[in-house]
PDB file of N, CA, C and O in Angstrom:
ATOM      1  N   MET A  10     209.916  -4.144 107.820  1.00 78.00           N
ATOM      2  CA  MET A  10     211.309  -4.222 108.213  1.00 78.00           C
ATOM      3  C   MET A  10     211.466  -4.996 109.521  1.00 78.00           C
ATOM      4  O   MET A  10     212.409  -5.753 109.672  1.00 78.00           O
ATOM      5  N   GLU A  11     210.527  -4.790 110.452  1.00 81.00           N
ATOM      6  CA  GLU A  11     210.618  -5.482 111.736  1.00 81.00           C
ATOM      7  C   GLU A  11     210.511  -6.990 111.554  1.00 81.00           C
ATOM      8  O   GLU A  11     211.201  -7.761 112.223  1.00 81.00           O
ATOM      9  N   THR A  12     209.640  -7.407 110.636  1.00 76.00           N
ATOM     10  CA  THR A  12     209.456  -8.835 110.393  1.00 76.00           C
ATOM     11  C   THR A  12     210.722  -9.458 109.820  1.00 76.00           C
ATOM     12  O   THR A  12     211.099 -10.564 110.204  1.00 76.00           O
ATOM     13  N   ALA A  13     211.382  -8.746 108.931  1.00 81.00           N
ATOM     14  CA  ALA A  13     212.616  -9.258 108.349  1.00 81.00           C
ATOM     15  C   ALA A  13     213.701  -9.395 109.418  1.00 81.00           C
ATOM     16  O   ALA A  13     214.429 -10.396 109.447  1.00 81.00           O
ATOM     17  N   LEU A  14     213.794  -8.419 110.297  1.00 90.00           N
ATOM     18  CA  LEU A  14     214.782  -8.505 111.376  1.00 90.00           C
ATOM     19  C   LEU A  14     214.451  -9.644 112.337  1.00 90.00           C
ATOM     20  O   LEU A  14     215.350 -10.356 112.803  1.00 90.00           O
ATOM     21  N   LEU A  15     213.167  -9.824 112.631  1.00 85.00           N
ATOM     22  CA  LEU A  15     212.743 -10.923 113.488  1.00 85.00           C
ATOM     23  C   LEU A  15     213.105 -12.259 112.854  1.00 85.00           C
ATOM     24  O   LEU A  15     213.654 -13.153 113.516  1.00 85.00           O
ATOM     25  N   ALA A  16     212.812 -12.407 111.577  1.00 82.00           N
ATOM     26  CA  ALA A  16     213.110 -13.656 110.875  1.00 82.00           C
ATOM     27  C   ALA A  16     214.608 -13.925 110.860  1.00 82.00           C
ATOM     28  O   ALA A  16     215.053 -15.051 111.123  1.00 82.00           O
ATOM     29  N   LEU A  17     215.403 -12.919 110.558  1.00 90.00           N
ATOM     30  CA  LEU A  17     216.852 -13.084 110.530  1.00 90.00           C
ATOM     31  C   LEU A  17     217.384 -13.442 111.915  1.00 90.00           C
ATOM     32  O   LEU A  17     218.228 -14.325 112.063  1.00 90.00           O
ATOM     33  N   GLY A  18     216.863 -12.785 112.925  1.00 93.00           N
ATOM     34  CA  GLY A  18     217.280 -13.101 114.291  1.00 93.00           C
ATOM     35  C   GLY A  18     216.955 -14.528 114.678  1.00 93.00           C
ATOM     36  O   GLY A  18     217.772 -15.226 115.292  1.00 93.00           O
ATOM     37  N   LEU A  19     215.770 -15.001 114.315  1.00 91.00           N
ATOM     38  CA  LEU A  19     215.390 -16.378 114.621  1.00 91.00           C
ATOM     39  C   LEU A  19     216.272 -17.388 113.891  1.00 91.00           C
ATOM     40  O   LEU A  19     216.656 -18.415 114.464  1.00 91.00           O
ATOM     41  N   VAL A  20     216.601 -17.102 112.645  1.00 91.00           N
ATOM     42  CA  VAL A  20     217.494 -17.985 111.894  1.00 91.00           C
ATOM     43  C   VAL A  20     218.848 -18.060 112.588  1.00 91.00           C
ATOM     44  O   VAL A  20     219.420 -19.147 112.759  1.00 91.00           O
ATOM     45  N   LEU A  21     219.379 -16.915 112.993  1.00 94.00           N
ATOM     46  CA  LEU A  21     220.685 -16.899 113.647  1.00 94.00           C
ATOM     47  C   LEU A  21     220.658 -17.617 114.996  1.00 94.00           C
ATOM     48  O   LEU A  21     221.629 -18.297 115.356  1.00 94.00           O
ATOM     49  N   VAL A  22     219.573 -17.499 115.737  1.00 95.00           N
ATOM     50  CA  VAL A  22     219.447 -18.216 117.008  1.00 95.00           C
ATOM     51  C   VAL A  22     219.477 -19.726 116.769  1.00 95.00           C
ATOM     52  O   VAL A  22     220.216 -20.465 117.435  1.00 95.00           O
ATOM     53  N   VAL A  23     218.685 -20.187 115.813  1.00 92.00           N
ATOM     54  CA  VAL A  23     218.641 -21.623 115.533  1.00 92.00           C
ATOM     55  C   VAL A  23     219.996 -22.115 115.030  1.00 92.00           C
ATOM     56  O   VAL A  23     220.502 -23.151 115.480  1.00 92.00           O
ATOM     57  N   GLU A  24     220.605 -21.386 114.107  1.00 90.00           N
ATOM     58  CA  GLU A  24     221.921 -21.774 113.598  1.00 90.00           C
ATOM     59  C   GLU A  24     222.946 -21.808 114.724  1.00 90.00           C
ATOM     60  O   GLU A  24     223.744 -22.735 114.823  1.00 90.00           O
ATOM     61  N   GLY A  25     222.926 -20.790 115.561  1.00 93.00           N
ATOM     62  CA  GLY A  25     223.879 -20.732 116.666  1.00 93.00           C
ATOM     63  C   GLY A  25     223.699 -21.883 117.636  1.00 93.00           C
ATOM     64  O   GLY A  25     224.679 -22.454 118.124  1.00 93.00           O
ATOM     65  N   LEU A  26     222.449 -22.239 117.929  1.00 93.00           N
ATOM     66  CA  LEU A  26     222.196 -23.372 118.824  1.00 93.00           C
ATOM     67  C   LEU A  26     222.750 -24.673 118.251  1.00 93.00           C
ATOM     68  O   LEU A  26     223.340 -25.475 118.972  1.00 93.00           O
ATOM     69  N   VAL A  27     222.542 -24.893 116.966  1.00 90.00           N
ATOM     70  CA  VAL A  27     223.027 -26.128 116.350  1.00 90.00           C
ATOM     71  C   VAL A  27     224.551 -26.189 116.429  1.00 90.00           C
ATOM     72  O   VAL A  27     225.116 -27.218 116.825  1.00 90.00           O
ATOM     73  N   TYR A  28     225.230 -25.105 116.090  1.00 90.00           N
ATOM     74  CA  TYR A  28     226.689 -25.097 116.142  1.00 90.00           C
ATOM     75  C   TYR A  28     227.204 -25.206 117.574  1.00 90.00           C
ATOM     76  O   TYR A  28     228.227 -25.828 117.825  1.00 90.00           O
ATOM     77  N   ALA A  29     226.514 -24.611 118.542  1.00 93.00           N
ATOM     78  CA  ALA A  29     226.960 -24.641 119.928  1.00 93.00           C
ATOM     79  C   ALA A  29     226.694 -25.987 120.593  1.00 93.00           C
ATOM     80  O   ALA A  29     227.514 -26.472 121.371  1.00 93.00           O
ATOM     81  N   LEU A  30     225.540 -26.586 120.302  1.00 92.00           N
ATOM     82  CA  LEU A  30     225.140 -27.801 121.009  1.00 92.00           C
ATOM     83  C   LEU A  30     225.532 -29.097 120.301  1.00 92.00           C
ATOM     84  O   LEU A  30     225.677 -30.127 120.950  1.00 92.00           O
ATOM     85  N   ALA A  31     225.669 -29.063 118.988  1.00 90.00           N
ATOM     86  CA  ALA A  31     225.946 -30.306 118.254  1.00 90.00           C
ATOM     87  C   ALA A  31     226.884 -30.060 117.069  1.00 90.00           C
ATOM     88  O   ALA A  31     226.507 -30.281 115.919  1.00 90.00           O
ATOM     89  N   PRO A  32     228.120 -29.617 117.319  1.00 89.00           N
ATOM     90  CA  PRO A  32     229.021 -29.343 116.196  1.00 89.00           C
ATOM     91  C   PRO A  32     229.351 -30.590 115.363  1.00 89.00           C
ATOM     92  O   PRO A  32     229.554 -30.488 114.152  1.00 89.00           O
ATOM     93  N   SER A  33     229.361 -31.760 115.989  1.00 92.00           N
ATOM     94  CA  SER A  33     229.644 -32.971 115.216  1.00 92.00           C
ATOM     95  C   SER A  33     228.488 -33.289 114.264  1.00 92.00           C
ATOM     96  O   SER A  33     228.696 -33.870 113.198  1.00 92.00           O
ATOM     97  N   LEU A  34     227.269 -32.910 114.651  1.00 90.00           N
ATOM     98  CA  LEU A  34     226.123 -33.108 113.773  1.00 90.00           C
ATOM     99  C   LEU A  34     226.288 -32.299 112.487  1.00 90.00           C
ATOM    100  O   LEU A  34     225.937 -32.771 111.398  1.00 90.00           O
ATOM    101  N   ILE A  35     226.851 -31.101 112.599  1.00 90.00           N
ATOM    102  CA  ILE A  35     227.092 -30.278 111.415  1.00 90.00           C
ATOM    103  C   ILE A  35     228.039 -30.987 110.450  1.00 90.00           C
ATOM    104  O   ILE A  35     227.823 -30.992 109.236  1.00 90.00           O
ATOM    105  N   GLU A  36     229.085 -31.604 110.995  1.00 92.00           N
ATOM    106  CA  GLU A  36     230.021 -32.344 110.143  1.00 92.00           C
ATOM    107  C   GLU A  36     229.314 -33.484 109.408  1.00 92.00           C
ATOM    108  O   GLU A  36     229.534 -33.687 108.217  1.00 92.00           O
ATOM    109  N   ASP A  37     228.456 -34.203 110.125  1.00 93.00           N
ATOM    110  CA  ASP A  37     227.713 -35.304 109.494  1.00 93.00           C
ATOM    111  C   ASP A  37     226.757 -34.783 108.422  1.00 93.00           C
ATOM    112  O   ASP A  37     226.633 -35.378 107.348  1.00 93.00           O
ATOM    113  N   LEU A  38     226.086 -33.671 108.707  1.00 90.00           N
ATOM    114  CA  LEU A  38     225.162 -33.092 107.727  1.00 90.00           C
ATOM    115  C   LEU A  38     225.904 -32.612 106.484  1.00 90.00           C
ATOM    116  O   LEU A  38     225.423 -32.792 105.359  1.00 90.00           O
ATOM    117  N   LEU A  39     227.070 -32.003 106.676  1.00 91.00           N
ATOM    118  CA  LEU A  39     227.851 -31.549 105.524  1.00 91.00           C
ATOM    119  C   LEU A  39     228.316 -32.729 104.681  1.00 91.00           C
ATOM    120  O   LEU A  39     228.302 -32.662 103.442  1.00 91.00           O
ATOM    121  N   ALA A  40     228.711 -33.812 105.314  1.00 93.00           N
ATOM    122  CA  ALA A  40     229.114 -35.010 104.569  1.00 93.00           C
ATOM    123  C   ALA A  40     227.931 -35.572 103.783  1.00 93.00           C
ATOM    124  O   ALA A  40     228.081 -35.985 102.626  1.00 93.00           O
ATOM    125  N   ALA A  41     226.754 -35.578 104.399  1.00 93.00           N
ATOM    126  CA  ALA A  41     225.560 -36.067 103.703  1.00 93.00           C
ATOM    127  C   ALA A  41     225.212 -35.151 102.528  1.00 93.00           C
ATOM    128  O   ALA A  41     224.803 -35.638 101.463  1.00 93.00           O
ATOM    129  N   MET A  42     225.376 -33.848 102.707  1.00 93.00           N
ATOM    130  CA  MET A  42     225.090 -32.905 101.613  1.00 93.00           C
ATOM    131  C   MET A  42     226.056 -33.106 100.447  1.00 93.00           C
ATOM    132  O   MET A  42     225.660 -32.996  99.285  1.00 93.00           O
ATOM    133  N   ARG A  43     227.331 -33.402 100.757  1.00 94.00           N
ATOM    134  CA  ARG A  43     228.300 -33.641  99.691  1.00 94.00           C
ATOM    135  C   ARG A  43     227.926 -34.864  98.861  1.00 94.00           C
ATOM    136  O   ARG A  43     228.273 -34.942  97.686  1.00 94.00           O
ATOM    137  N   ALA A  44     227.240 -35.818  99.475  1.00 95.00           N
ATOM    138  CA  ALA A  44     226.857 -37.032  98.766  1.00 95.00           C
ATOM    139  C   ALA A  44     225.692 -36.797  97.808  1.00 95.00           C
ATOM    140  O   ALA A  44     225.468 -37.601  96.903  1.00 95.00           O
ATOM    141  N   LEU A  45     224.962 -35.712  97.974  1.00 95.00           N
ATOM    142  CA  LEU A  45     223.825 -35.411  97.101  1.00 95.00           C
ATOM    143  C   LEU A  45     224.309 -34.746  95.813  1.00 95.00           C
ATOM    144  O   LEU A  45     225.328 -34.061  95.798  1.00 95.00           O
ATOM    145  N   SER A  46     223.542 -34.923  94.773  1.00 95.00           N
ATOM    146  CA  SER A  46     223.870 -34.251  93.519  1.00 95.00           C
ATOM    147  C   SER A  46     223.505 -32.763  93.618  1.00 95.00           C
ATOM    148  O   SER A  46     222.750 -32.354  94.500  1.00 95.00           O
ATOM    149  N   ILE A  47     224.027 -31.995  92.690  1.00 95.00           N
ATOM    150  CA  ILE A  47     223.725 -30.563  92.643  1.00 95.00           C
ATOM    151  C   ILE A  47     222.211 -30.355  92.493  1.00 95.00           C
ATOM    152  O   ILE A  47     221.639 -29.482  93.142  1.00 95.00           O
ATOM    153  N   GLU A  48     221.589 -31.160  91.666  1.00 96.00           N
ATOM    154  CA  GLU A  48     220.147 -31.015  91.435  1.00 96.00           C
ATOM    155  C   GLU A  48     219.348 -31.298  92.707  1.00 96.00           C
ATOM    156  O   GLU A  48     218.379 -30.607  93.000  1.00 96.00           O
ATOM    157  N   GLN A  49     219.766 -32.305  93.458  1.00 96.00           N
ATOM    158  CA  GLN A  49     219.072 -32.617  94.706  1.00 96.00           C
ATOM    159  C   GLN A  49     219.241 -31.481  95.721  1.00 96.00           C
ATOM    160  O   GLN A  49     218.293 -31.120  96.417  1.00 96.00           O
ATOM    161  N   ARG A  50     220.443 -30.917  95.797  1.00 95.00           N
ATOM    162  CA  ARG A  50     220.679 -29.791  96.706  1.00 95.00           C
ATOM    163  C   ARG A  50     219.863 -28.572  96.289  1.00 95.00           C
ATOM    164  O   ARG A  50     219.318 -27.863  97.127  1.00 95.00           O
ATOM    165  N   ARG A  51     219.781 -28.342  94.995  1.00 96.00           N
ATOM    166  CA  ARG A  51     218.993 -27.214  94.495  1.00 96.00           C
ATOM    167  C   ARG A  51     217.520 -27.399  94.835  1.00 96.00           C
ATOM    168  O   ARG A  51     216.847 -26.467  95.283  1.00 96.00           O
ATOM    169  N   LEU A  52     217.008 -28.621  94.657  1.00 97.00           N
ATOM    170  CA  LEU A  52     215.618 -28.904  94.977  1.00 97.00           C
ATOM    171  C   LEU A  52     215.355 -28.722  96.471  1.00 97.00           C
ATOM    172  O   LEU A  52     214.331 -28.156  96.869  1.00 97.00           O
ATOM    173  N   MET A  53     216.283 -29.168  97.316  1.00 95.00           N
ATOM    174  CA  MET A  53     216.139 -28.962  98.759  1.00 95.00           C
ATOM    175  C   MET A  53     216.109 -27.472  99.101  1.00 95.00           C
ATOM    176  O   MET A  53     215.313 -27.032  99.933  1.00 95.00           O
ATOM    177  N   GLY A  54     216.976 -26.709  98.463  1.00 95.00           N
ATOM    178  CA  GLY A  54     217.013 -25.273  98.707  1.00 95.00           C
ATOM    179  C   GLY A  54     215.728 -24.588  98.271  1.00 95.00           C
ATOM    180  O   GLY A  54     215.186 -23.747  98.994  1.00 95.00           O
ATOM    181  N   LEU A  55     215.227 -24.944  97.104  1.00 97.00           N
ATOM    182  CA  LEU A  55     213.981 -24.354  96.621  1.00 97.00           C
ATOM    183  C   LEU A  55     212.801 -24.745  97.497  1.00 97.00           C
ATOM    184  O   LEU A  55     211.916 -23.925  97.765  1.00 97.00           O
ATOM    185  N   THR A  56     212.798 -25.995  97.965  1.00 97.00           N
ATOM    186  CA  THR A  56     211.734 -26.446  98.861  1.00 97.00           C
ATOM    187  C   THR A  56     211.762 -25.662 100.162  1.00 97.00           C
ATOM    188  O   THR A  56     210.723 -25.209 100.658  1.00 97.00           O
ATOM    189  N   ALA A  57     212.959 -25.487 100.728  1.00 94.00           N
ATOM    190  CA  ALA A  57     213.098 -24.711 101.961  1.00 94.00           C
ATOM    191  C   ALA A  57     212.656 -23.267 101.740  1.00 94.00           C
ATOM    192  O   ALA A  57     212.000 -22.671 102.603  1.00 94.00           O
ATOM    193  N   LEU A  58     212.988 -22.710 100.589  1.00 95.00           N
ATOM    194  CA  LEU A  58     212.593 -21.347 100.262  1.00 95.00           C
ATOM    195  C   LEU A  58     211.071 -21.208 100.217  1.00 95.00           C
ATOM    196  O   LEU A  58     210.510 -20.291 100.817  1.00 95.00           O
ATOM    197  N   VAL A  59     210.414 -22.140  99.551  1.00 97.00           N
ATOM    198  CA  VAL A  59     208.955 -22.091  99.431  1.00 97.00           C
ATOM    199  C   VAL A  59     208.304 -22.254 100.806  1.00 97.00           C
ATOM    200  O   VAL A  59     207.385 -21.506 101.163  1.00 97.00           O
ATOM    201  N   ILE A  60     208.783 -23.205 101.593  1.00 95.00           N
ATOM    202  CA  ILE A  60     208.229 -23.403 102.933  1.00 95.00           C
ATOM    203  C   ILE A  60     208.436 -22.150 103.781  1.00 95.00           C
ATOM    204  O   ILE A  60     207.533 -21.719 104.508  1.00 95.00           O
ATOM    205  N   GLY A  61     209.610 -21.542 103.680  1.00 88.00           N
ATOM    206  CA  GLY A  61     209.883 -20.314 104.428  1.00 88.00           C
ATOM    207  C   GLY A  61     208.963 -19.178 104.036  1.00 88.00           C
ATOM    208  O   GLY A  61     208.442 -18.464 104.906  1.00 88.00           O
ATOM    209  N   VAL A  62     208.735 -19.000 102.752  1.00 90.00           N
ATOM    210  CA  VAL A  62     207.836 -17.939 102.286  1.00 90.00           C
ATOM    211  C   VAL A  62     206.414 -18.198 102.782  1.00 90.00           C
ATOM    212  O   VAL A  62     205.729 -17.274 103.237  1.00 90.00           O
ATOM    213  N   ILE A  63     205.980 -19.453 102.732  1.00 94.00           N
ATOM    214  CA  ILE A  63     204.635 -19.785 103.217  1.00 94.00           C
ATOM    215  C   ILE A  63     204.524 -19.492 104.713  1.00 94.00           C
ATOM    216  O   ILE A  63     203.536 -18.911 105.164  1.00 94.00           O
ATOM    217  N   LEU A  64     205.532 -19.869 105.492  1.00 89.00           N
ATOM    218  CA  LEU A  64     205.502 -19.609 106.930  1.00 89.00           C
ATOM    219  C   LEU A  64     205.494 -18.114 107.231  1.00 89.00           C
ATOM    220  O   LEU A  64     204.772 -17.652 108.124  1.00 89.00           O
ATOM    221  N   LEU A  65     206.270 -17.349 106.478  1.00 82.00           N
ATOM    222  CA  LEU A  65     206.268 -15.901 106.665  1.00 82.00           C
ATOM    223  C   LEU A  65     204.907 -15.305 106.316  1.00 82.00           C
ATOM    224  O   LEU A  65     204.404 -14.419 107.015  1.00 82.00           O
ATOM    225  N   TRP A  66     204.300 -15.800 105.250  1.00 90.00           N
ATOM    226  CA  TRP A  66     202.983 -15.307 104.843  1.00 90.00           C
ATOM    227  C   TRP A  66     201.935 -15.623 105.919  1.00 90.00           C
ATOM    228  O   TRP A  66     201.123 -14.771 106.252  1.00 90.00           O
ATOM    229  N   ILE A  67     201.993 -16.839 106.452  1.00 93.00           N
ATOM    230  CA  ILE A  67     201.058 -17.220 107.520  1.00 93.00           C
ATOM    231  C   ILE A  67     201.276 -16.350 108.743  1.00 93.00           C
ATOM    232  O   ILE A  67     200.311 -15.844 109.350  1.00 93.00           O
ATOM    233  N   ALA A  68     202.534 -16.162 109.144  1.00 86.00           N
ATOM    234  CA  ALA A  68     202.827 -15.330 110.324  1.00 86.00           C
ATOM    235  C   ALA A  68     202.347 -13.898 110.109  1.00 86.00           C
ATOM    236  O   ALA A  68     201.768 -13.288 111.020  1.00 86.00           O
ATOM    237  N   LYS A  69     202.574 -13.382 108.935  1.00 85.00           N
ATOM    238  CA  LYS A  69     202.143 -12.013 108.634  1.00 85.00           C
ATOM    239  C   LYS A  69     200.623 -11.885 108.662  1.00 85.00           C
ATOM    240  O   LYS A  69     200.070 -10.913 109.171  1.00 85.00           O
ATOM    241  N   SER A  70     199.941 -12.902 108.143  1.00 92.00           N
ATOM    242  CA  SER A  70     198.475 -12.855 108.124  1.00 92.00           C
ATOM    243  C   SER A  70     197.881 -13.029 109.525  1.00 92.00           C
ATOM    244  O   SER A  70     196.763 -12.600 109.780  1.00 92.00           O
ATOM    245  N   LEU A  71     198.656 -13.611 110.433  1.00 91.00           N
ATOM    246  CA  LEU A  71     198.199 -13.767 111.823  1.00 91.00           C
ATOM    247  C   LEU A  71     198.529 -12.554 112.672  1.00 91.00           C
ATOM    248  O   LEU A  71     198.206 -12.513 113.849  1.00 91.00           O
ATOM    249  N   GLY A  72     199.219 -11.582 112.068  1.00 84.00           N
ATOM    250  CA  GLY A  72     199.477 -10.338 112.769  1.00 84.00           C
ATOM    251  C   GLY A  72     200.900 -10.133 113.255  1.00 84.00           C
ATOM    252  O   GLY A  72     201.157  -9.228 114.041  1.00 84.00           O
ATOM    253  N   ALA A  73     201.828 -10.960 112.822  1.00 69.00           N
ATOM    254  CA  ALA A  73     203.224 -10.796 113.257  1.00 69.00           C
ATOM    255  C   ALA A  73     203.861  -9.576 112.615  1.00 69.00           C
ATOM    256  O   ALA A  73     203.439  -9.070 111.627  1.00 69.00           O
TER     257      ALA A  73
END
């Protein structure tokens, strides 16, 4: 449970920093995402999911 809370907290910190420091970048990223097909967005999401699971597994195996 602690690891899940840590991960969620880190995600929120990073998201908050992006919105606080570069809100115009978010607009550009959203426009770029709209230009992608549904399949490309799905593939990006699945790739991010797999990378996230691998990073969590590595962190857990290192003692986090």
